[in-house]
Amino acid sequence: MRESRPNKRRRSLRRLLTAAVPALTLTVAGFLAAPSAGAQTAPAATAHTTRTSQNAKALTDPQRQTVRSTGKAGQKVPTQHLCATAKPGQASCFAQRRTDIKQRLASALAAAAPSGLGPANLHSAYNLPSTGGSGLTVAVVDAYNDPNAESDLATYRSTYGLSACTKANGCFKQVSQTGSTTSLPTNDSGWAGEEALDIDMVSAVCPNCNIILVEANSANDTDLGIAENEAVSLGAKFVSNSWGGSESSSQTSEDTSYFKHPGVAITVSAGDSAYGAEYPATSQYVTAVGGTALTTASNSRGWSESVWHTSSTEGTGSGCSAYDPKPSWQTDTGCSKRMEADVSAVADPATGVAVYDTYGGSGWAVYGGTSASAPIIAGVYALAGTPGSTDYPAKYPYSHTGNLYDVTSGSNGSCSTSYFCTAGTGYDGPTGWGTPNGTTAFSSGGSTGNTVTVTNPGNQSTTTGGSVSLQIKATDSAGAALTYSATGLPTGLSINSSTGLISGTASTAGTYSVTVTAKDATGASGSTSFTWTVGSSGGTCSPAQLLGNPGFESGNTTWSASSGVITNGSGEAAHSGSYYAWLDGYGSSHTDTLSQSVTIPSGCKATLTFYLHIDTAETGSTAYDKLTVTAGSTTLATYSNVNAASGYTQKSFDLSSFAGSTVTLKFSGVEDSSLQTSFVIDDTALTTS
């Protein structure tokens, strides 16, 4: 307990004095809706530029590129199918949740990252731009209601550093099949998990897009069809459907009633029951999306894919429709009617995606199924831009097959016509023409139908102070002139917009995720992504301790600190000497900060250390009060009242990636409205070697 301190109030014992006050309920409710400990809270964006900038930063942050894999391609993992098998006239959702990976609420996850693929992983794997989609709306059509959809989406996005997407800022809307925002269908825990997966995947791929969740009254074909029409009437140019069932002779009339929407990209999951055609994936008006297993690889792309197939009854769907006619743009010759699928994306639960769901599940989990691939492709269509007003965008990939990653290995069962169930070079049933390589294959490409191909230069490396000259090569199918742009370039480098030459002097060590885009005057574009590692220059580094007043013994000097943070008062003890930094400890809503900017010489290995002591009056495993440690925009660690312990513990962080730059080290303590938590810091050091 704080006892006395200049210019500070004694902490309160509110929970002891007002245990029955309803404010406790508000505190708990607010916590449940808050992002996980360690997550970077995404501020509500009031302008597209702010939102786009924040999302681009999150998608290109090297720390977020780390792949937290959960299995190998084709590995049999236990899963829960969230929806029952569809009866005739009804649809089943295709979401599968891993049961061998413990679900964890955001509060329990603390500073750790969720298992499974995140937004930056998907952007890396599919060579997607970190910008795009602003002002466009993707609709997700599902059955029944998820009462936690908005709050769970907020946790997903904040955890990955994406901007807020809420009803309040106009980014998110949740409606019934008639468009009502107040009279929603009955809650359903199975479909709620599906809805969480769908809106998380749209957010992952197109975080600048607005999202409408349209909830049908039931899972019967008619209600889902009405919801489909409502999604389009609300202005969505991209609609994702992660559900389906067996084919029937009535499906061609349902095509006309529910899926014939020119100018709208409608994606449908191919199904999870392995080889066999399913509807509405076989509708002639939609993009049928198959599923792959996606794993990291040592090739130039950095990833590899194969057909998702676990068993005779589990894997991506594919096949020749018994009823729907073949669209004019589909050119395979073995199937006289509509062939499923057109394109594909990750679906294997063994290489699955991270999803946050607290109504159908218990927090963070790993999901799979073609329920993941359909919203991913809907997001890619949105990144590619608004479809032509009279187009059925399912035809676009057939005109840009060179802008897809061809999946050539694996099968989803046995069939008499090989390509119906077996991957190979070019088109095949399980994966269609392949998976996204940028957005060109999902764009109308302008009136000329041009395609732009950018050659991947491979991963690059240089050292700080090193001169760079890298020529990016790109071609336009019509020979049109190209303009170049790049995101994520190392500090000190730039690209010539006319020639595609990347040049300059790299100044800051680190690992950068670079995406280069080439575009012609028709709007056709292509892009490629690669990693650029900037190492220390290797020059002589004089060992030194760089922080001023590291033990605070000079009082309130060198550091920028909130009033009273640097103190030699009673109530807490220094690790050594007399002074220390004491953040929070009031038992009331309060924020304290402590920071210092320091320049780390080029070529140095740098290590930040400090001693930390946490004491608290809080109890239990809920993180009420938090201390965040940052270096520039990088969060190094987050601590809370849950980490309280007697005595000091030394913490250590490698800051070598900041060599050659000036970085601000900052400690930020935030305390809630009751019961104190004190974060006490002493004997800091930033040493070079």
XYZ file of C-alpha atoms in Angstrom:
689
model
C 0.000 0.000 0.000
C 1.236 3.495 -0.772
C 1.707 5.389 2.429
C 2.823 8.928 1.686
C 4.340 10.574 -1.322
C 4.764 14.213 -2.406
C 2.009 15.433 -4.747
C 0.290 12.018 -4.643
C -2.888 10.783 -3.022
C -2.985 7.735 -0.807
C -4.437 4.811 -2.785
C -8.073 3.928 -2.054
C -9.589 0.654 -0.896
C -12.688 1.031 -3.000
C -13.431 -2.658 -3.390
C -13.293 -3.109 0.391
C -15.447 -0.071 1.043
C -17.969 -0.390 -1.792
C -18.088 -4.106 -2.533
C -21.751 -3.976 -3.438
C -21.612 -0.927 -5.692
C -22.909 -1.687 -9.227
C -19.743 -0.134 -10.635
C -18.124 -3.528 -10.129
C -20.433 -4.956 -12.759
C -19.465 -2.195 -15.144
C -15.779 -2.855 -14.510
C -16.134 -6.549 -15.292
C -18.236 -5.920 -18.379
C -15.753 -3.387 -19.644
C -12.928 -5.818 -19.123
C -14.661 -8.604 -21.036
C -14.995 -6.331 -24.026
C -11.415 -5.118 -23.814
C -8.562 -6.406 -25.981
C -6.173 -8.999 -24.639
C -3.234 -8.082 -22.513
C -0.336 -7.246 -24.741
C -2.556 -6.272 -27.657
C -2.124 -2.904 -29.253
C -5.479 -1.169 -28.897
C -6.760 0.058 -32.234
C -8.164 3.576 -31.921
C -11.441 4.301 -33.673
C -10.471 5.800 -36.997
C -12.343 8.893 -38.090
C -10.739 9.077 -41.530
C -9.847 6.461 -44.100
C -6.249 7.668 -44.140
C -5.794 7.024 -40.410
C -7.422 3.620 -40.658
C -5.458 2.616 -43.745
C -2.145 3.723 -42.251
C -2.703 1.798 -39.027
C -3.726 -1.364 -40.862
C -0.817 -1.184 -43.293
C 1.566 -0.872 -40.376
C 0.054 -3.919 -38.658
C 0.214 -6.051 -41.807
C 3.853 -5.210 -42.529
C 5.176 -5.275 -38.968
C 7.988 -7.876 -38.988
C 7.004 -9.105 -35.531
C 3.545 -10.001 -36.810
C 5.023 -12.036 -39.672
C 5.957 -14.822 -37.242
C 4.073 -17.987 -38.204
C 2.594 -19.857 -35.251
C 1.953 -23.127 -37.044
C -0.201 -25.791 -35.425
C 0.360 -28.813 -37.639
C 1.450 -30.252 -40.960
C -0.449 -30.487 -44.235
C -2.905 -33.371 -44.213
C -2.236 -34.197 -40.575
C -5.268 -35.705 -38.878
C -6.208 -33.395 -36.039
C -9.317 -33.604 -33.871
C -11.925 -31.011 -34.748
C -15.468 -30.089 -33.857
C -17.840 -29.491 -36.774
C -19.819 -26.522 -35.532
C -22.986 -27.268 -37.524
C -24.942 -30.474 -38.009
C -25.090 -32.173 -41.409
C -27.641 -30.402 -43.564
C -31.039 -31.970 -44.204
C -32.672 -31.591 -47.642
C -33.715 -27.987 -48.145
C -31.227 -26.753 -45.554
C -27.570 -25.783 -45.409
C -24.795 -26.628 -42.990
C -21.979 -24.300 -42.053
C -18.512 -25.688 -42.764
C -16.517 -24.279 -39.834
C -14.290 -26.696 -37.927
C -12.607 -25.852 -34.640
C -9.534 -27.678 -33.346
C -10.226 -29.489 -30.065
C -6.617 -30.436 -29.338
C -5.620 -26.780 -28.871
C -6.971 -25.256 -25.683
C -9.279 -22.311 -26.185
C -8.277 -19.263 -24.197
C -10.005 -15.994 -23.455
C -8.106 -12.842 -24.292
C -7.515 -12.191 -20.599
C -5.906 -15.598 -20.140
C -3.789 -15.282 -23.276
C -1.939 -12.345 -21.675
C 0.999 -11.153 -23.777
C 1.261 -14.327 -25.882
C 0.140 -14.383 -29.508
C -2.729 -16.647 -30.605
C -1.953 -19.958 -32.296
C -2.786 -20.252 -35.990
C -2.341 -18.014 -38.994
C -2.971 -14.299 -38.486
C -3.595 -11.393 -40.894
C 0.085 -10.707 -41.654
C 0.629 -14.413 -42.400
C -2.228 -14.483 -44.915
C -0.987 -11.313 -46.588
C 2.484 -12.815 -46.870
C 1.249 -16.164 -48.179
C -1.005 -14.625 -50.820
C 1.111 -11.614 -51.764
C -1.636 -9.179 -50.815
C -1.246 -5.393 -50.643
C -1.349 -3.820 -47.205
C -3.700 -1.114 -48.484
C -6.929 -1.217 -50.434
C -10.617 -1.790 -49.785
C -11.409 1.599 -48.245
C -15.062 2.505 -48.740
C -15.993 -0.999 -49.933
C -18.330 -3.355 -48.102
C -18.050 -7.123 -47.722
C -21.185 -8.920 -46.551
C -21.122 -12.213 -44.683
C -24.301 -14.294 -44.882
C -24.939 -16.879 -42.174
C -27.841 -18.305 -40.168
C -28.977 -17.366 -36.665
C -27.450 -14.754 -34.362
C -24.095 -14.321 -32.687
C -24.701 -11.865 -29.815
C -20.950 -11.404 -29.268
C -20.024 -10.798 -32.904
C -19.040 -7.142 -32.540
C -17.114 -7.467 -29.265
C -15.295 -10.611 -30.436
C -14.343 -8.891 -33.687
C -12.967 -5.985 -31.652
C -10.700 -8.364 -29.742
C -9.505 -10.062 -32.935
C -8.638 -6.783 -34.620
C -7.027 -5.106 -31.606
C -4.896 -8.167 -30.889
C -3.432 -7.975 -34.395
C -3.053 -4.181 -34.354
C -5.877 -3.521 -36.830
C -8.112 -0.462 -36.624
C -11.404 -0.640 -34.762
C -14.412 -1.872 -36.757
C -17.584 -1.147 -34.836
C -21.162 -0.085 -35.305
C -20.265 3.262 -33.769
C -17.667 4.135 -36.428
C -19.766 2.752 -39.283
C -17.417 -0.098 -40.111
C -19.550 -2.980 -38.794
C -23.247 -3.689 -39.156
C -25.246 -6.691 -37.949
C -28.710 -7.206 -39.429
C -31.423 -9.793 -39.875
C -32.468 -11.183 -43.265
C -34.896 -8.265 -43.547
C -32.272 -5.649 -42.686
C -33.386 -5.047 -39.101
C -30.651 -4.101 -36.649
C -32.826 -4.694 -33.582
C -34.950 -7.749 -34.348
C -32.226 -10.362 -34.878
C -32.676 -14.146 -35.170
C -32.370 -16.509 -32.220
C -28.881 -17.178 -30.897
C -27.069 -20.325 -32.012
C -23.684 -21.349 -30.641
C -22.680 -23.402 -33.691
C -23.409 -20.763 -36.292
C -21.912 -18.135 -33.964
C -18.542 -19.845 -34.361
C -19.014 -19.749 -38.133
C -19.828 -16.053 -38.035
C -16.763 -15.313 -35.914
C -14.557 -17.169 -38.401
C -16.092 -15.360 -41.375
C -15.817 -11.802 -40.102
C -12.327 -12.429 -38.707
C -11.115 -13.662 -42.108
C -12.636 -10.701 -43.955
C -10.900 -8.437 -41.433
C -7.613 -10.276 -41.847
C -7.535 -9.910 -45.624
C -9.251 -6.535 -46.083
C -9.054 -4.621 -42.776
C -10.030 -1.367 -44.496
C -13.316 -2.872 -45.703
C -16.633 -2.343 -43.980
C -18.441 -5.515 -42.910
C -22.146 -6.367 -42.880
C -23.129 -9.547 -41.062
C -26.510 -10.658 -42.445
C -28.162 -13.302 -40.267
C -30.877 -15.516 -41.723
C -33.730 -16.612 -39.474
C -32.823 -20.247 -40.005
C -30.527 -22.508 -42.020
C -33.134 -23.407 -44.602
C -32.443 -22.514 -48.216
C -35.188 -19.906 -48.466
C -34.115 -17.885 -45.419
C -30.468 -17.968 -46.463
C -31.474 -16.912 -49.972
C -33.479 -13.973 -48.616
C -30.451 -12.975 -46.544
C -28.291 -13.176 -49.691
C -30.564 -10.727 -51.483
C -30.611 -8.442 -48.450
C -26.805 -8.327 -48.417
C -26.794 -7.093 -52.008
C -29.617 -4.618 -51.419
C -27.574 -3.096 -48.584
C -24.841 -2.217 -51.071
C -22.320 -5.008 -50.625
C -20.319 -5.703 -53.799
C -18.729 -8.756 -52.170
C -20.674 -11.490 -50.363
C -19.179 -14.485 -48.565
C -21.079 -17.733 -47.917
C -19.460 -20.473 -45.835
C -22.282 -22.984 -46.023
C -23.981 -25.410 -48.366
C -25.455 -28.850 -48.843
C -26.187 -31.508 -51.398
C -27.299 -30.637 -54.897
C -30.958 -30.824 -55.925
C -33.018 -30.366 -59.062
C -34.442 -27.101 -57.656
C -31.077 -25.362 -57.492
C -31.254 -23.719 -60.913
C -34.347 -21.811 -59.818
C -32.558 -20.847 -56.593
C -29.713 -19.585 -58.794
C -32.041 -17.067 -60.376
C -33.828 -16.135 -57.168
C -30.833 -15.679 -54.881
C -27.441 -15.707 -56.609
C -27.905 -13.939 -59.935
C -26.430 -10.574 -58.967
C -24.286 -9.087 -61.746
C -21.649 -6.682 -60.471
C -21.317 -8.561 -57.160
C -18.556 -11.033 -56.287
C -20.245 -13.892 -54.423
C -17.953 -16.515 -52.902
C -19.134 -19.919 -51.680
C -17.279 -22.635 -49.788
C -16.726 -25.835 -51.746
C -17.601 -27.998 -48.739
C -15.650 -30.096 -46.242
C -16.763 -33.633 -47.117
C -13.994 -34.348 -49.640
C -14.733 -35.225 -53.262
C -18.294 -34.456 -54.329
C -20.159 -31.437 -55.694
C -22.167 -29.232 -53.326
C -24.599 -26.355 -53.774
C -24.531 -23.328 -53.875
C -20.826 -23.719 -54.749
C -21.982 -25.167 -58.096
C -24.151 -22.147 -58.891
C -23.120 -20.686 -62.250
C -23.169 -17.185 -60.724
C -20.739 -17.620 -57.821
C -17.041 -18.187 -57.222
C -16.616 -21.702 -55.824
C -13.737 -21.698 -53.329
C -11.785 -24.873 -52.600
C -9.447 -25.526 -49.708
C -5.702 -26.057 -49.338
C -3.166 -26.910 -46.681
C -0.805 -23.932 -46.335
C 2.660 -24.296 -44.824
C 5.872 -22.300 -44.778
C 8.604 -23.351 -47.206
C 12.171 -22.471 -48.146
C 11.230 -21.458 -51.706
C 11.181 -17.908 -53.072
C 7.530 -17.513 -52.132
C 8.154 -18.698 -48.588
C 5.025 -20.881 -48.610
C 3.700 -24.042 -50.243
C 0.203 -25.439 -50.711
C -1.442 -28.745 -51.455
C -5.009 -30.012 -51.661
C -6.657 -30.202 -48.249
C -7.583 -33.838 -47.668
C -7.554 -35.586 -44.311
C -9.728 -38.659 -44.890
C -12.351 -40.109 -47.213
C -14.957 -37.924 -45.535
C -12.921 -34.813 -44.761
C -11.301 -32.445 -47.201
C -12.185 -29.803 -49.731
C -15.157 -30.451 -51.979
C -15.046 -30.573 -55.778
C -16.912 -32.147 -58.639
C -19.103 -31.825 -61.688
C -22.599 -30.462 -61.086
C -25.534 -32.655 -61.973
C -27.813 -29.684 -62.636
C -26.193 -26.275 -63.153
C -25.155 -25.381 -66.715
C -21.536 -24.632 -67.489
C -20.730 -20.897 -67.506
C -19.270 -19.557 -70.746
C -15.988 -18.650 -69.036
C -15.309 -22.152 -67.701
C -13.299 -24.089 -70.269
C -12.494 -27.543 -68.824
C -13.743 -30.302 -71.129
C -14.315 -33.274 -68.824
C -17.444 -31.829 -67.214
C -20.295 -30.715 -69.480
C -21.959 -28.761 -66.643
C -20.679 -26.430 -63.916
C -17.367 -27.611 -62.445
C -16.413 -26.923 -58.822
C -14.078 -25.163 -57.796
C -12.729 -21.936 -59.354
C -9.998 -20.858 -56.914
C -8.912 -21.852 -53.425
C -7.292 -20.748 -50.169
C -6.213 -22.234 -46.848
C -8.757 -24.539 -45.187
C -6.860 -27.408 -43.557
C -7.441 -27.248 -39.767
C -3.925 -28.643 -39.299
C -2.576 -25.425 -40.833
C -5.530 -23.360 -39.680
C -6.294 -19.763 -38.827
C -6.664 -17.973 -35.492
C -10.233 -16.974 -34.585
C -11.744 -15.316 -31.512
C -15.216 -16.447 -30.429
C -16.788 -16.266 -26.964
C -20.358 -17.311 -27.733
C -19.826 -20.413 -29.851
C -16.480 -21.036 -28.142
C -14.277 -20.027 -25.251
C -11.979 -17.453 -26.849
C -8.958 -17.920 -29.079
C -8.957 -21.133 -31.113
C -7.652 -22.555 -34.393
C -10.245 -23.019 -37.136
C -10.318 -24.651 -40.537
C -12.682 -25.815 -43.256
C -13.592 -24.142 -46.520
C -15.498 -21.793 -44.232
C -12.138 -20.055 -43.916
C -11.306 -19.985 -47.615
C -14.572 -18.379 -48.830
C -14.309 -15.168 -46.729
C -10.587 -14.969 -47.504
C -11.334 -14.897 -51.227
C -14.189 -12.414 -50.701
C -11.664 -10.125 -49.019
C -9.226 -10.545 -51.916
C -11.954 -9.571 -54.390
C -12.527 -6.427 -52.321
C -8.819 -5.570 -52.360
C -8.945 -5.882 -56.156
C -11.656 -3.215 -56.454
C -15.294 -2.923 -57.468
C -16.383 -5.482 -60.106
C -17.741 -4.451 -63.483
C -21.424 -3.608 -63.179
C -22.555 -6.357 -65.574
C -19.903 -8.938 -64.677
C -20.118 -12.188 -62.789
C -16.686 -11.905 -61.133
C -16.230 -15.685 -60.967
C -14.900 -15.324 -64.514
C -12.024 -13.018 -63.526
C -9.533 -15.689 -62.393
C -10.040 -17.518 -65.709
C -8.679 -14.455 -67.520
C -5.679 -14.038 -65.206
C -4.491 -17.572 -64.498
C -0.860 -16.427 -64.511
C -1.588 -14.322 -61.410
C -2.447 -17.291 -59.213
C -0.284 -19.772 -57.326
C -0.927 -23.062 -59.088
C -1.498 -25.882 -56.582
C -0.210 -29.053 -58.193
C -0.114 -31.697 -55.454
C -2.700 -33.695 -53.519
C -6.185 -35.053 -54.112
C -9.484 -35.089 -52.216
C -10.636 -38.617 -53.071
C -11.130 -41.037 -55.931
C -12.759 -40.138 -59.216
C -12.986 -41.487 -62.770
C -11.863 -38.211 -64.354
C -8.527 -37.410 -62.750
C -8.685 -33.620 -62.550
C -12.095 -33.735 -60.817
C -10.332 -34.801 -57.595
C -6.577 -34.557 -58.199
C -4.433 -31.436 -58.379
C -2.176 -30.891 -61.358
C -0.634 -28.152 -63.464
C -3.341 -25.712 -64.506
C -6.996 -26.169 -63.685
C -8.259 -28.897 -61.361
C -11.410 -29.451 -59.316
C -10.075 -29.297 -55.742
C -8.180 -26.003 -56.117
C -9.481 -24.498 -59.363
C -6.820 -22.340 -60.992
C -5.010 -21.924 -57.674
C -4.674 -19.471 -54.804
C -4.189 -15.678 -54.809
C -0.861 -14.225 -55.924
C -1.783 -10.604 -55.406
C -5.150 -9.248 -56.495
C -4.909 -9.126 -60.293
C -6.705 -12.432 -60.813
C -9.701 -11.037 -58.933
C -9.954 -7.769 -60.838
C -11.838 -6.935 -63.985
C -8.492 -5.622 -65.237
C -10.083 -2.668 -67.020
C -11.605 -2.670 -70.495
C -8.506 -4.114 -72.114
C -8.284 -7.103 -69.808
C -4.586 -6.386 -69.293
C -2.578 -8.399 -66.800
C 0.505 -7.216 -64.957
C 3.099 -9.667 -63.705
C 5.802 -8.617 -61.243
C 8.850 -10.853 -60.952
C 9.764 -11.710 -57.395
C 13.428 -10.745 -56.832
C 13.775 -13.130 -53.896
C 14.548 -12.198 -50.317
C 17.134 -9.430 -49.965
C 19.758 -8.607 -47.356
C 22.079 -5.690 -46.782
C 23.785 -3.930 -43.890
C 23.268 -0.540 -42.336
C 25.133 2.087 -44.304
C 25.128 -0.144 -47.368
C 24.196 1.259 -50.787
C 21.278 -0.509 -52.505
C 20.344 -0.791 -56.195
C 17.652 -3.393 -56.945
C 15.813 -3.350 -60.267
C 12.241 -4.644 -60.059
C 11.074 -6.276 -63.283
C 7.441 -6.328 -64.382
C 5.548 -6.917 -67.619
C 2.172 -5.801 -68.935
C 0.274 -8.168 -71.248
C -0.491 -5.278 -73.593
C 2.947 -3.695 -73.342
C 1.537 -0.680 -71.485
C 3.752 1.566 -69.387
C 3.842 0.803 -65.696
C 4.105 2.845 -62.534
C 5.665 1.349 -59.428
C 5.045 1.708 -55.720
C 6.301 -0.121 -52.653
C 5.355 -0.559 -49.016
C 7.507 -1.755 -46.141
C 10.869 -0.738 -47.602
C 13.777 -0.481 -45.164
C 14.390 2.996 -43.817
C 16.473 4.994 -46.278
C 15.290 3.157 -49.415
C 12.767 4.274 -52.032
C 11.443 3.083 -55.372
C 11.464 5.067 -58.608
C 7.815 5.177 -59.707
C 8.755 5.210 -63.403
C 11.551 2.639 -63.587
C 10.967 0.342 -60.606
C 14.535 0.813 -59.316
C 14.844 0.528 -55.544
C 17.821 2.536 -54.307
C 19.208 4.389 -51.332
C 21.214 3.687 -48.199
C 19.743 1.401 -45.567
C 19.978 3.122 -42.209
C 18.116 0.984 -39.691
C 18.717 -2.669 -38.894
C 15.716 -4.967 -38.876
C 13.596 -7.345 -40.929
C 11.168 -5.714 -43.347
C 8.226 -7.188 -45.275
C 8.244 -5.455 -48.660
C 5.442 -5.438 -51.229
C 6.070 -3.936 -54.679
C 3.131 -3.140 -56.969
C 3.180 -2.262 -60.670
C 0.093 -0.719 -62.291
C -0.867 0.347 -65.796
C -3.200 3.097 -66.963
C -6.175 0.696 -67.292
C -6.089 -0.090 -63.600
C -4.601 -3.544 -64.040
C -1.959 -4.249 -61.417
C 0.299 -6.943 -60.098
C 2.380 -7.216 -56.978
C 4.984 -9.339 -55.275
C 6.247 -9.575 -51.712
C 9.589 -10.490 -50.200
C 11.612 -10.043 -47.032
C 14.458 -7.562 -46.724
C 16.867 -8.063 -43.845
C 19.091 -5.166 -42.824
C 21.891 -6.268 -40.537
C 24.307 -4.264 -38.465
C 27.240 -2.858 -40.418
C 29.715 -4.978 -38.516
C 31.880 -2.023 -37.578
C 33.593 -1.611 -34.245
C 31.164 -0.962 -31.451
C 32.427 0.495 -28.216
C 30.785 -1.152 -25.229
C 28.737 1.452 -23.388
C 25.706 2.072 -21.208
C 23.548 4.582 -23.060
C 20.775 5.578 -20.659
C 21.079 8.713 -18.615
C 20.283 8.555 -14.899
C 19.727 4.782 -15.177
C 19.171 4.199 -11.447
C 17.182 7.448 -10.968
C 19.677 8.578 -8.315
C 19.867 12.034 -9.930
C 16.190 12.520 -9.234
C 13.815 13.831 -11.855
C 16.421 14.400 -14.595
C 17.054 12.931 -18.085
C 13.835 10.920 -17.991
C 10.443 12.348 -18.966
C 8.077 11.182 -16.258
C 4.644 11.822 -14.788
C 4.632 13.882 -11.625
C 5.980 11.965 -8.653
C 7.025 8.848 -10.579
C 10.751 9.248 -9.828
C 10.945 9.271 -6.053
C 12.889 8.309 -2.939
C 9.805 8.318 -0.746
C 8.592 5.591 1.571
C 6.118 2.904 0.671
C 8.308 1.023 -1.815
C 11.967 0.128 -1.693
C 14.655 0.791 -4.314
C 16.493 -2.133 -5.839
C 19.710 -0.256 -5.055
C 20.467 3.252 -3.913
C 17.631 5.512 -2.756
C 15.632 6.487 -5.832
C 13.351 4.416 -8.060
C 10.457 4.906 -10.490
C 7.019 4.153 -9.046
C 4.152 3.978 -11.571
C 0.518 3.837 -10.390
C -0.451 2.413 -6.998
C -3.395 4.753 -6.308
C -6.368 2.411 -6.375
C -8.160 4.838 -8.697
C -8.179 5.428 -12.430
C -4.697 6.656 -13.229
C -1.987 6.629 -15.910
C 1.743 7.141 -15.323
C 4.495 7.256 -17.953
C 8.281 7.155 -17.891
C 10.347 7.587 -21.057
C 13.770 8.446 -22.444
C 15.019 8.738 -26.037
C 18.404 7.253 -26.850
C 20.508 6.816 -29.982
C 21.920 3.327 -30.554
C 25.087 3.403 -32.701
C 25.194 1.435 -35.952
C 26.849 -1.945 -35.792
C 26.070 -2.481 -32.131
C 24.319 -5.236 -30.308
C 22.063 -3.516 -27.800
C 20.358 -4.935 -24.725
C 17.788 -3.215 -22.508
C 17.569 -4.402 -18.901
C 15.676 -3.174 -15.867
C 14.512 -4.470 -12.518
C 10.757 -4.650 -11.962
C 8.737 -5.190 -8.812
C 4.934 -5.462 -8.859
C 2.730 -5.473 -5.796
C -1.042 -5.329 -5.814
C -4.191 -5.429 -3.741
C -6.011 -7.138 -6.600
C -6.805 -10.850 -6.392
C -7.525 -13.534 -8.939
C -6.321 -14.018 -12.500
C -7.936 -10.985 -14.128
C -5.590 -8.287 -15.454
C -7.069 -5.045 -14.154
C -3.944 -2.862 -14.101
C -1.244 -2.987 -16.782
C 2.293 -1.839 -17.489
C 3.349 -1.713 -21.146
C 7.001 -1.427 -22.184
C 7.699 -0.118 -25.687
C 10.652 0.769 -27.883
C 9.333 3.217 -30.436
C 6.191 1.624 -31.904
C 7.265 -1.870 -30.866
C 5.694 -3.377 -27.755
C 8.369 -5.272 -25.841
C 6.202 -6.628 -23.029
C 3.020 -6.126 -21.045
C 2.757 -6.866 -17.323
C -0.235 -6.695 -14.986
C -1.394 -7.249 -11.441
C -1.465 -10.960 -12.302
C 2.366 -10.841 -12.434
C 2.729 -9.486 -8.911
C 5.467 -11.114 -6.821
C 7.700 -10.271 -3.900
C 11.051 -8.708 -4.697
C 12.559 -7.417 -7.927
C 13.012 -9.430 -11.130
C 15.397 -8.384 -13.894
C 13.918 -8.130 -17.390
C 16.011 -8.169 -20.583
C 15.245 -7.315 -24.230
C 17.368 -7.340 -27.388
C 17.184 -3.945 -29.132
C 19.852 -4.662 -31.758
C 17.322 -4.085 -34.540
C 17.276 -0.389 -33.546
C 21.020 0.050 -34.136
C 21.689 3.161 -36.193
C 18.552 4.943 -35.008
C 17.130 6.965 -32.160
C 14.429 5.161 -30.228
C 12.169 6.219 -27.362
C 11.958 3.721 -24.507
C 8.694 4.095 -22.622
C 6.985 2.545 -19.604
C 3.215 3.188 -19.479
C 1.223 2.161 -16.411
C -2.582 2.201 -16.502
C -4.587 1.530 -13.342
C -8.340 0.965 -13.133
C -10.741 2.547 -10.670
C -10.103 0.372 -7.637
C -7.495 -1.565 -5.681
C -3.940 -0.467 -6.246
C -1.233 -2.068 -8.334
C 2.259 -0.592 -8.067
C 4.791 -1.039 -10.869
C 8.244 -0.227 -9.474
C 11.266 0.070 -11.790
C 14.921 0.520 -10.905
C 18.481 0.108 -12.208
C 17.729 0.398 -15.907
C 20.457 -0.029 -18.518
C 20.846 -0.012 -22.283
C 24.214 -1.600 -22.973
C 25.992 -2.020 -26.298
C 28.590 -4.562 -27.287
